[in-house]
Short mmCIF file of C-alpha atoms and ligand atoms in Angstrom, two decimals:
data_model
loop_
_atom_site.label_atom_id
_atom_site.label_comp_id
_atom_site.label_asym_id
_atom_site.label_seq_id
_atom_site.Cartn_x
_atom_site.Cartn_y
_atom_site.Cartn_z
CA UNK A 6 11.57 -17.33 -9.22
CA UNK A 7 10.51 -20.26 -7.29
CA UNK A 8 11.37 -21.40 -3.80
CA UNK A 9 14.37 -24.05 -4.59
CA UNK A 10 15.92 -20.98 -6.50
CA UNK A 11 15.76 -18.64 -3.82
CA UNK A 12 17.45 -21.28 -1.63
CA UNK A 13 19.92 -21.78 -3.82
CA UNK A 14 20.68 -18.18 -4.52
CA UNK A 15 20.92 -17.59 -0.58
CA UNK A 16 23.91 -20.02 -0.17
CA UNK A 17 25.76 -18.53 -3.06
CA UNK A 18 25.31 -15.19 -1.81
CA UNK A 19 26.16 -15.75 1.74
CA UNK A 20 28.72 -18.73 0.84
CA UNK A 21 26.66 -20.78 3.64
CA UNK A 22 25.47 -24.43 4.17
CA UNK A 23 22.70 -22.85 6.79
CA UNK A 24 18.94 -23.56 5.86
CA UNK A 25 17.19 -20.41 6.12
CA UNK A 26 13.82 -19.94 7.05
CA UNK A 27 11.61 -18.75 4.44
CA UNK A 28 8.36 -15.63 5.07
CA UNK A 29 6.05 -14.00 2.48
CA UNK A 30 3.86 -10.90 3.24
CA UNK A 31 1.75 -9.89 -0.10
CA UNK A 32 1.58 -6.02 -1.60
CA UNK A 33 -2.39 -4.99 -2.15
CA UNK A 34 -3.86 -3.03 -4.34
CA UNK A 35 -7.14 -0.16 -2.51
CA UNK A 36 -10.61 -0.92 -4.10
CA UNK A 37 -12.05 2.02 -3.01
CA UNK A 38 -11.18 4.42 0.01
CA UNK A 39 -8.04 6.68 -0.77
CA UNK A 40 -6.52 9.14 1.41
CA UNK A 41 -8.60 8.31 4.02
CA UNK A 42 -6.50 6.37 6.22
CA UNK A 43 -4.70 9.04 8.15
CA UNK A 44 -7.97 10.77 8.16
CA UNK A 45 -9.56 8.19 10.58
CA UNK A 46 -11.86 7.17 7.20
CA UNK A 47 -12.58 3.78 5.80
CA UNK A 48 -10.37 2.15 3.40
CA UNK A 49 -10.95 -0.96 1.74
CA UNK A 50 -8.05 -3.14 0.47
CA UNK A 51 -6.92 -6.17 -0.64
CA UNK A 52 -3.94 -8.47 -0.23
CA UNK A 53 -2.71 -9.47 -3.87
CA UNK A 54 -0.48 -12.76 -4.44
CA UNK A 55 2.44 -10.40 -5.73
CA UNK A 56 4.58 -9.52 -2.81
CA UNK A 57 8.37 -10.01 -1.12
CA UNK A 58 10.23 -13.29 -0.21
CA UNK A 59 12.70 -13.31 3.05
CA UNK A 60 14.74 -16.16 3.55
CA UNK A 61 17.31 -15.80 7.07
CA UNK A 62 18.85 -17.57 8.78
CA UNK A 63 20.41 -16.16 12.08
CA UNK A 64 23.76 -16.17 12.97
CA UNK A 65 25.55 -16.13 16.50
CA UNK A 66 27.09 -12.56 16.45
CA UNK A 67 25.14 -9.03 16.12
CA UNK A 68 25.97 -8.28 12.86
CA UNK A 69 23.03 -8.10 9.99
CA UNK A 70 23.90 -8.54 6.16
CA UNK A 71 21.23 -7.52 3.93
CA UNK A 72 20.93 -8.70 0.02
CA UNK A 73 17.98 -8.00 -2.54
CA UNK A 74 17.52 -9.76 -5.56
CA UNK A 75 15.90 -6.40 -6.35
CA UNK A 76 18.61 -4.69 -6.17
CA UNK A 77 21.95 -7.00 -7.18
CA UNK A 78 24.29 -3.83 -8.09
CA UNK A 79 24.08 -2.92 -4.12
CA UNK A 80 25.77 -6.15 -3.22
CA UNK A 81 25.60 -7.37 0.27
CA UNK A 82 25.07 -4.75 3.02
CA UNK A 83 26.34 -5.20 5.80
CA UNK A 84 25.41 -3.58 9.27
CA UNK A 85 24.88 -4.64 13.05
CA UNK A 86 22.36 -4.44 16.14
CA UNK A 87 24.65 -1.82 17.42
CA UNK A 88 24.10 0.26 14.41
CA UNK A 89 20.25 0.94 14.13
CA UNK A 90 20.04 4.85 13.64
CA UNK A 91 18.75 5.79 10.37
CA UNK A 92 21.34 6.86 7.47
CA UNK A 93 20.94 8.49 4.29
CA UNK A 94 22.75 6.07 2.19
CA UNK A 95 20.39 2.78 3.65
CA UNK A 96 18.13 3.04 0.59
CA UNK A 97 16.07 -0.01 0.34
CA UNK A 98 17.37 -1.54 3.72
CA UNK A 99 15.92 1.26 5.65
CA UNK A 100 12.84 -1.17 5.66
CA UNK A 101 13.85 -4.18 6.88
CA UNK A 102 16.52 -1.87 9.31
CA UNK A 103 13.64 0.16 9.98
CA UNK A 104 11.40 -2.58 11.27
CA UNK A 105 14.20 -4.38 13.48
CA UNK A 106 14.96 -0.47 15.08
CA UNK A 107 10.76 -0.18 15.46
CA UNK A 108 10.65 -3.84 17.03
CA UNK A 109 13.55 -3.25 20.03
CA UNK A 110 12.19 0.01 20.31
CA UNK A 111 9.34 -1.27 21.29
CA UNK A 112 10.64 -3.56 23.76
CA UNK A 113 11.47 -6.39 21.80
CA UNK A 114 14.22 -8.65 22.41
CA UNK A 115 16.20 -8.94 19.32
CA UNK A 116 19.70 -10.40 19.83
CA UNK A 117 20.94 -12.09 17.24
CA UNK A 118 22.47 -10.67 14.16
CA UNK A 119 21.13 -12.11 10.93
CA UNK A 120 21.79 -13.02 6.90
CA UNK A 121 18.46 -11.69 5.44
CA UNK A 122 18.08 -12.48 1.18
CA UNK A 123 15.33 -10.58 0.09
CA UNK A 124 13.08 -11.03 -3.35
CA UNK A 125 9.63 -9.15 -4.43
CA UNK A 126 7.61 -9.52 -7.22
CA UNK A 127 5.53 -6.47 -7.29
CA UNK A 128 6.92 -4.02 -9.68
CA UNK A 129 8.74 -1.00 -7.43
CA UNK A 130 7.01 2.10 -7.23
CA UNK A 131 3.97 0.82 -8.64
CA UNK A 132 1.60 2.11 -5.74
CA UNK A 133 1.08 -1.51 -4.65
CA UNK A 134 3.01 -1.62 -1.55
CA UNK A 135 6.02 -3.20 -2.56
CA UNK A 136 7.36 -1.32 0.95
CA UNK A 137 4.64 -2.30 3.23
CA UNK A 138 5.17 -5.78 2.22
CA UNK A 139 8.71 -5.85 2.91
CA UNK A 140 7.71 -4.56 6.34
CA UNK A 141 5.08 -6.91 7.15
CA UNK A 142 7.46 -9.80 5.97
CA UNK A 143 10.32 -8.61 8.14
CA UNK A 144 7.93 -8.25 10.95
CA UNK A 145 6.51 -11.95 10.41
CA UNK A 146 10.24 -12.72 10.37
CA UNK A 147 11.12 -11.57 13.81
CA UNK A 148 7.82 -12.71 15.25
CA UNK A 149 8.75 -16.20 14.28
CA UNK A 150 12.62 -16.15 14.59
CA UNK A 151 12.41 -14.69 18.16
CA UNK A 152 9.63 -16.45 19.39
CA UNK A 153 7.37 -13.46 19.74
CA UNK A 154 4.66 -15.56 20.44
CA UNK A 155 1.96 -12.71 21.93
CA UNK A 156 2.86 -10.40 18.88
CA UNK A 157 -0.45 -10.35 17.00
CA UNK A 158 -0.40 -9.47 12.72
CA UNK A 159 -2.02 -6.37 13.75
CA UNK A 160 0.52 -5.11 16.06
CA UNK A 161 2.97 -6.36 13.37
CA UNK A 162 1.22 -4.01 10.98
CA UNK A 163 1.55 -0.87 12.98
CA UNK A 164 4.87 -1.33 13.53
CA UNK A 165 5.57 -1.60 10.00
CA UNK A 166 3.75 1.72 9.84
CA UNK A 167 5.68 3.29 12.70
CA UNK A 168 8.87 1.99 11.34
CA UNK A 169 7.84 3.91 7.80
CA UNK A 170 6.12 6.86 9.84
CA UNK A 171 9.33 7.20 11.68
CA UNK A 172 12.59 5.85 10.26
CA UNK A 173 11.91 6.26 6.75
CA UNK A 174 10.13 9.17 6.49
CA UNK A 175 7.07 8.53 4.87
CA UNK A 176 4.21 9.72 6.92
CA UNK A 177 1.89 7.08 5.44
CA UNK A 178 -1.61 5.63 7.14
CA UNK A 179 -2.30 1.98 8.25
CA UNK A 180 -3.74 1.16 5.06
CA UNK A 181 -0.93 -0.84 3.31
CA UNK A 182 0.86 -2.71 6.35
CA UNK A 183 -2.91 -3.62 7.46
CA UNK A 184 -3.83 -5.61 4.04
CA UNK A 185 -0.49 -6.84 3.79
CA UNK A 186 -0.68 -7.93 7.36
CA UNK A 187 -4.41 -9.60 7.76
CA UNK A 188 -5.34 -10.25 4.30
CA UNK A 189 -7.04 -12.96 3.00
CA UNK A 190 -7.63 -14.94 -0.31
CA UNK A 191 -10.57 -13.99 -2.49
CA UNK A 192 -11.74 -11.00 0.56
CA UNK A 193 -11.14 -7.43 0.81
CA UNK A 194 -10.67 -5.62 3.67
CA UNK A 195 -13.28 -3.08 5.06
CA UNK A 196 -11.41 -1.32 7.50
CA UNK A 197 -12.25 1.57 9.87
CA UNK A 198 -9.14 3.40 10.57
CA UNK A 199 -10.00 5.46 13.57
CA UNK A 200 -10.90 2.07 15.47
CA UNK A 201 -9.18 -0.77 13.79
CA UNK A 202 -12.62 -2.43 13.45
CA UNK A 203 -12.77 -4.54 10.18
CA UNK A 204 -14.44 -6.98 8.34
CA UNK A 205 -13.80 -9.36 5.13
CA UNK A 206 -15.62 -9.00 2.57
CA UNK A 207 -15.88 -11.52 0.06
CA UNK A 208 -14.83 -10.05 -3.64
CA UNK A 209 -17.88 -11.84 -5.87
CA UNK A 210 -17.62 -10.07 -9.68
CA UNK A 211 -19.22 -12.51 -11.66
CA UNK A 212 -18.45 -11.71 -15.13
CA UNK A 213 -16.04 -9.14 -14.15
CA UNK A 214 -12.20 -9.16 -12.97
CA UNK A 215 -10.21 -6.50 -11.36
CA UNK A 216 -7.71 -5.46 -13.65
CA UNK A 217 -4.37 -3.11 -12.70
CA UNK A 218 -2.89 -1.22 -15.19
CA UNK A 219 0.62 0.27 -14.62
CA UNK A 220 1.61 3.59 -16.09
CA UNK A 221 5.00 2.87 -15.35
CA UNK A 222 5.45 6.47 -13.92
CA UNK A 223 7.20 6.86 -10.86
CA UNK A 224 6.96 10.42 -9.17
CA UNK A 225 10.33 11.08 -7.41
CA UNK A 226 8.54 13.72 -4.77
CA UNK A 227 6.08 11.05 -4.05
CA UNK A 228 6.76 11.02 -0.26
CA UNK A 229 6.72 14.90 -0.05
CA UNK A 230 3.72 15.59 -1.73
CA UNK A 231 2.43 12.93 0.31
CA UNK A 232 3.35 14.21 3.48
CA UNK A 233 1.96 17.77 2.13
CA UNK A 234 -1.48 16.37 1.84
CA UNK A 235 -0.98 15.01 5.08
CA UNK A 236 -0.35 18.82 6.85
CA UNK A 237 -3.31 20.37 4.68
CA UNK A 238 -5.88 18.01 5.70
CA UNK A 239 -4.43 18.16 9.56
CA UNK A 240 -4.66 22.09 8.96
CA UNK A 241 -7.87 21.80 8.07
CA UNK A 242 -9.36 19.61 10.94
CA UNK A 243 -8.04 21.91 12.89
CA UNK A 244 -9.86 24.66 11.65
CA UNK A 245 -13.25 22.64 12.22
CA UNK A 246 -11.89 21.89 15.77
CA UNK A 247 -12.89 25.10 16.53
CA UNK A 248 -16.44 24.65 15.91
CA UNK A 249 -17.31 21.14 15.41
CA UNK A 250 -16.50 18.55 18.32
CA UNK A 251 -14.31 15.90 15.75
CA UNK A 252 -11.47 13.85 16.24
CA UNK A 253 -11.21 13.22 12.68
CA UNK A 254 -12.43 14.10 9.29
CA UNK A 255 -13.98 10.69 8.83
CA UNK A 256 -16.89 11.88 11.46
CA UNK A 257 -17.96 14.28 8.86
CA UNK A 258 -20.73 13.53 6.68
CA UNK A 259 -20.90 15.16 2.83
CA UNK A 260 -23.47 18.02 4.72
CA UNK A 261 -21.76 18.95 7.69
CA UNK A 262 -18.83 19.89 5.38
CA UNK A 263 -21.36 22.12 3.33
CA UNK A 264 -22.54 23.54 6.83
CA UNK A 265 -18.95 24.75 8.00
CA UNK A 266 -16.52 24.89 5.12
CA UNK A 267 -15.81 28.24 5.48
CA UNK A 268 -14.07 27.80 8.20
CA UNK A 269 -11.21 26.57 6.30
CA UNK A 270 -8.10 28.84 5.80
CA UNK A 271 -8.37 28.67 2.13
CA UNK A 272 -9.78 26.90 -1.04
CA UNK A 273 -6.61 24.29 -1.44
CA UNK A 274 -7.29 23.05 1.98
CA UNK A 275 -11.35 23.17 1.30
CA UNK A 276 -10.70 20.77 -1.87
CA UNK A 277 -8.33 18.43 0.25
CA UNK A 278 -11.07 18.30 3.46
CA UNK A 279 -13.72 17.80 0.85
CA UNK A 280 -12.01 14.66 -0.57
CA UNK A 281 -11.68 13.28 3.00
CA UNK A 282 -15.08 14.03 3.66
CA UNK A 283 -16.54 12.63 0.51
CA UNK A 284 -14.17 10.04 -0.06
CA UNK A 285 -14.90 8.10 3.26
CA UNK A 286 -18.78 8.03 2.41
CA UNK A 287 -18.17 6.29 -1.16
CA UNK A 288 -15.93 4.01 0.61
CA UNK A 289 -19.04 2.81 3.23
CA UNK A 290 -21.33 3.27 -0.12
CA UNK A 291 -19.25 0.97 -2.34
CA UNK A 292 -18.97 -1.66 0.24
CA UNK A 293 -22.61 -1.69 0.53
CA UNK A 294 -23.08 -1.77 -3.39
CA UNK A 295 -20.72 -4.92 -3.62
CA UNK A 296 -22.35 -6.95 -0.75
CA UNK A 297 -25.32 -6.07 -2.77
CA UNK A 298 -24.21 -7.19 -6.24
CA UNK A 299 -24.89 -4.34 -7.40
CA UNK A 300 -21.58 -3.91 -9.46
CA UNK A 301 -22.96 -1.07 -11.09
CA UNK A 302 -22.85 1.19 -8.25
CA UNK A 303 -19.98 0.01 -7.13
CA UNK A 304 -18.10 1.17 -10.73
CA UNK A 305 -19.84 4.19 -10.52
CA UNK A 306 -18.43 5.09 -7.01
CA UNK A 307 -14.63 3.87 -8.34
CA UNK A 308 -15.29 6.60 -11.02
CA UNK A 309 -16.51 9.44 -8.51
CA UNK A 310 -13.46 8.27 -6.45
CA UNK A 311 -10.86 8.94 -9.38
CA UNK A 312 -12.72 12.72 -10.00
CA UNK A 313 -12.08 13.47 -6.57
CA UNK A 314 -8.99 12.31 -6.45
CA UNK A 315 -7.75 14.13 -9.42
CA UNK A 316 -9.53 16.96 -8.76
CA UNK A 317 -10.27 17.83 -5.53
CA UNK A 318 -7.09 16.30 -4.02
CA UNK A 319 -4.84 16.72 -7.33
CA UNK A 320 -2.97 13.43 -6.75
CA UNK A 321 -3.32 11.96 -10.23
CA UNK A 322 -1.60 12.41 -13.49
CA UNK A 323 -2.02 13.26 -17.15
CA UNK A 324 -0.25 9.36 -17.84
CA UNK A 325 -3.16 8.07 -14.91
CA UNK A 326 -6.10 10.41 -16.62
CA UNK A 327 -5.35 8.82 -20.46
CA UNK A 328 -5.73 5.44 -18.55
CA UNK A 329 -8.74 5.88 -16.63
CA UNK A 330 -10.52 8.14 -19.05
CA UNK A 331 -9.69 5.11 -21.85
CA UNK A 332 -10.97 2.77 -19.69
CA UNK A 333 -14.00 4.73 -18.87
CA UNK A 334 -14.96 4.41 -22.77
CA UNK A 335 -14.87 1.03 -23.21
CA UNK A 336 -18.42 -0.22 -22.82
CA UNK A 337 -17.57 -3.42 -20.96
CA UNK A 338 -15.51 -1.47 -18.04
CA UNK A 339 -17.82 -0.48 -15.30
CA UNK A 340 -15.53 1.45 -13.49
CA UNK A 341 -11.75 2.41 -13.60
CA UNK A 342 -9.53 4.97 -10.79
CA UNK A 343 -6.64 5.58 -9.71
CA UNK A 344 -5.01 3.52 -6.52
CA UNK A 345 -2.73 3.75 -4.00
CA UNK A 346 -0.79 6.72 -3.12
CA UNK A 347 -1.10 8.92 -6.77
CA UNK A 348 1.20 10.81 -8.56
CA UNK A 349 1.56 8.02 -11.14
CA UNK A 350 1.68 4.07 -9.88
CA UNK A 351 -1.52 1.82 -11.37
CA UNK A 352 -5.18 2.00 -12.21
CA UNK A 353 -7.65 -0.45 -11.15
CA UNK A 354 -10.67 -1.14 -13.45
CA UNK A 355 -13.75 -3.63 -13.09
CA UNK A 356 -13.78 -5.05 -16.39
CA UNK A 357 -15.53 -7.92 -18.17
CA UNK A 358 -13.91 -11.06 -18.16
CA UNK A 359 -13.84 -12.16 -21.33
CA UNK A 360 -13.11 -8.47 -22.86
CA UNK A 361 -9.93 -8.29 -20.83
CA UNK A 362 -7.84 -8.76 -23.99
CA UNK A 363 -9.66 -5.83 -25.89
CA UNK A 364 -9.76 -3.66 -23.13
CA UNK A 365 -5.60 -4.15 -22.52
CA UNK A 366 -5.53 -3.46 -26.37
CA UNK A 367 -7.89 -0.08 -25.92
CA UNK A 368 -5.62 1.03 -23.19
CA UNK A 369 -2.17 0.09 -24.93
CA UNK A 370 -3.42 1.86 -28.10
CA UNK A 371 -4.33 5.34 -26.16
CA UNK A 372 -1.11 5.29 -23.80
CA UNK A 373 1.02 4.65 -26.81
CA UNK A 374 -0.10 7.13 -29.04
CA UNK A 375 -0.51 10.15 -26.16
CA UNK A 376 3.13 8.54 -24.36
CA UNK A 377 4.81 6.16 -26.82
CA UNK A 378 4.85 3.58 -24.15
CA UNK A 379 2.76 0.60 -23.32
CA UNK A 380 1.69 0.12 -19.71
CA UNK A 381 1.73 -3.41 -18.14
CA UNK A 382 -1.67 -4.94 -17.14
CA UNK A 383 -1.77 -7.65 -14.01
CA UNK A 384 -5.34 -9.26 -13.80
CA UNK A 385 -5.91 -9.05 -9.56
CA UNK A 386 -5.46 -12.14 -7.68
CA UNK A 387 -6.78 -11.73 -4.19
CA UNK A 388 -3.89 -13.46 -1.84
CA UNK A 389 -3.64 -14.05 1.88
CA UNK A 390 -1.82 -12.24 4.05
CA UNK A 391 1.72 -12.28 5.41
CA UNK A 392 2.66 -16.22 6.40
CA UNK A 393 5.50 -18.18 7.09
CA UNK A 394 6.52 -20.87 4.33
C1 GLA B 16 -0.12 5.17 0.40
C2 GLA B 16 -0.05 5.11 1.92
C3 GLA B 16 -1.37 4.63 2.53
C4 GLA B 16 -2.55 5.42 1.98
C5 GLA B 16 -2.49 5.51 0.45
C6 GLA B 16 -3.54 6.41 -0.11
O1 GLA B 16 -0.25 3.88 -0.13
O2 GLA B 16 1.00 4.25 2.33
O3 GLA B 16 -1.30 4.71 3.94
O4 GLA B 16 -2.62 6.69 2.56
O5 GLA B 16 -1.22 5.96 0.00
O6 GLA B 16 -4.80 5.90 0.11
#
């Protein structure tokens, strides 16, 4: 849908002759560096040029009307200022309600109601932050509708993240509202979670292309098992606390979790820890490889990344496996994982440009026959971050 339409639709839907302003904050999609972001590891993102629309206009009263395009069977919701608590039946509003609760929380002055139309392009559920995007947008809103002047992207992103953390109930990291937040075109993000620290990398693949492959599976206890990986690897830096003088996981190297893993309660919690551990060392590794060229070791680290992650931290899926381990055996894919949070969502694969077409056909043809479905393939395009149109 382009811009004029989305203008359009937001008069029809709110039967108004007011010109709304228009935001955009992008969804990403995690190179490398998974799980590692509430472990004070490194992640390393980038913003794609998928993502959610936000057209408002403000109105004189307190009262907030929400519509998605997304969502056209929930009709117009309708809320207020003076109704911020969180409530089972908000569904996809908890976002934007979410980030408007985080914002006054926070000290913000928010005091005008407002007639928010809302349309995203990233598939939902896909693992590529259709959420975080809607976060970061509404956050770019407010900073620009309320003349938040001194509100920097960054603090926009981790109040995205508190506003997930804390009013929807998904304990997530930094990772997703950061890339949304600060991305930029043709870069990825190498971000140190346990400082903020980062740096853009520029994504150079030659002959190659990033290529996501949806499995189309959405996990309905994504947010639980989540959180539950969360606990174990807390339970296990805990353990270590007792020996080793850490504030995180992501001060461990690979041999100083040899040294003192049995100290951990139990062998789940030593396979989560060791994923953390190992995980956050590929990540520095792989951005090494890539300023280096050397896309070989760079594919090869994606792959190590997806054993770990289905093994050690048993987050993928038999529908992710057939992917990755089709993509793995096609000659012209140097490397293929899981990304994003796991338990279905996409794969991302470094694959030759000009064999994109037989490796979408490899894939299809596997998936099919083990699934009878096709998955969807989206060739990456590396987008800025969240901006005002
Ligand atoms: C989800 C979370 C992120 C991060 C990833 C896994 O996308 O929102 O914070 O933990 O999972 O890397």
């Amino acid at each position: 849908m382009n811009q004029q339409q989305m203008i359009e639709n937001f008069a029809a839907v709110f039967k108004t002759q007011q010109t709304p302003d228009i935001f955009f904050a992008p969804g990403r999609v995690n190179l490398i560096g998974e799980h590692t972001d509430y472990n004070g590891g490194h992640v390393f993102p980038c913003a794609l040029s998928l993502g959610t629309y936000g057209l408002v206009a403000l109105r004189d009263d307190r009262q907030l009307r929400f519509y998605s395009e997304n969502f056209p069977e929930a009709g117009i919701t309708v809320s207020s200022l003076d109704e911020l608590e969180p409530r089972k039946d908000y569904r996809w509003i908890s976002y934007p309600m979410g980030v408007i609760w985080a914002f006054i929380k926070h000290g913000y002055t928010i005091d005008r109601g407002m007639d928010l139309y809302i349309y995203g392009n990233i598939p939902n559920g896909s693992g590529l932050s259709s959420s975080a995007s809607l976060e970061v947008m509404m956050g770019t809103l407010l900073k620009n509708c309320f003349h938040l002047d001194s509100l920097t992207m960054e603090k926009i992103a981790l109040l995205g993240q508190y506003a997930e953390n804390h009013y929807c109930g998904m304990n997530c990291g930094i990772m997703d509202q950061f890339a949304s937040a600060m991305g930029k075109r043709e870069h990825a993000i190498f971000l140190d979670t346990n400082t903020l620290d980062f740096r853009l990398v520029p994504v150079k693949l030659g002959n190659y292309k990033l290529v996501i492959t949806n499995s189309l599976v959405k996990h309905s206890l994504v947010s639980s098992a989540y959180n539950q990986r969360r606990r174990e690897c807390e339970d296990g830096l805990l353990a270590l606390q007792k020996v080793l003088d850490i504030s995180s996981l992501g001060e461990l190297t690979n041999e100083q979790f040899e040294t003192n893993k049995f100290l951990l309660p139990d062998e789940i919690i030593r396979k989560r820890v060791r994923h953390a551990v190992s995980e956050n060392i590929r990540t520095m590794d792989a951005v090494e490889a890539l300023m280096q060229n050397n896309l070989i070791a760079f594919g090869e680290l994606m792959n190590e990344s997806h054993c770990s992650l289905r093994d050690d931290y048993e987050v993928s899926c038999p529908e992710i496996d057939t992917l990755v381990d089709a993509a793995w055996n096609c000659p012209f894919v140097l490397g293929s994982r899981i990304t994003g949070g796991g338990f279905g969502g996409c794969t991302i694969s470094l694959v030759e440009s000009d064999k994109i077409d037989a490796f979408c056909k490899e894939l299809s043809q596997s998936y099919e026959s083990a699934y009878q479905k096709k998955p969807e393939f989206y060739v990456a395009d590396i987008g800025d971050g969240a901006h005002a149109l």
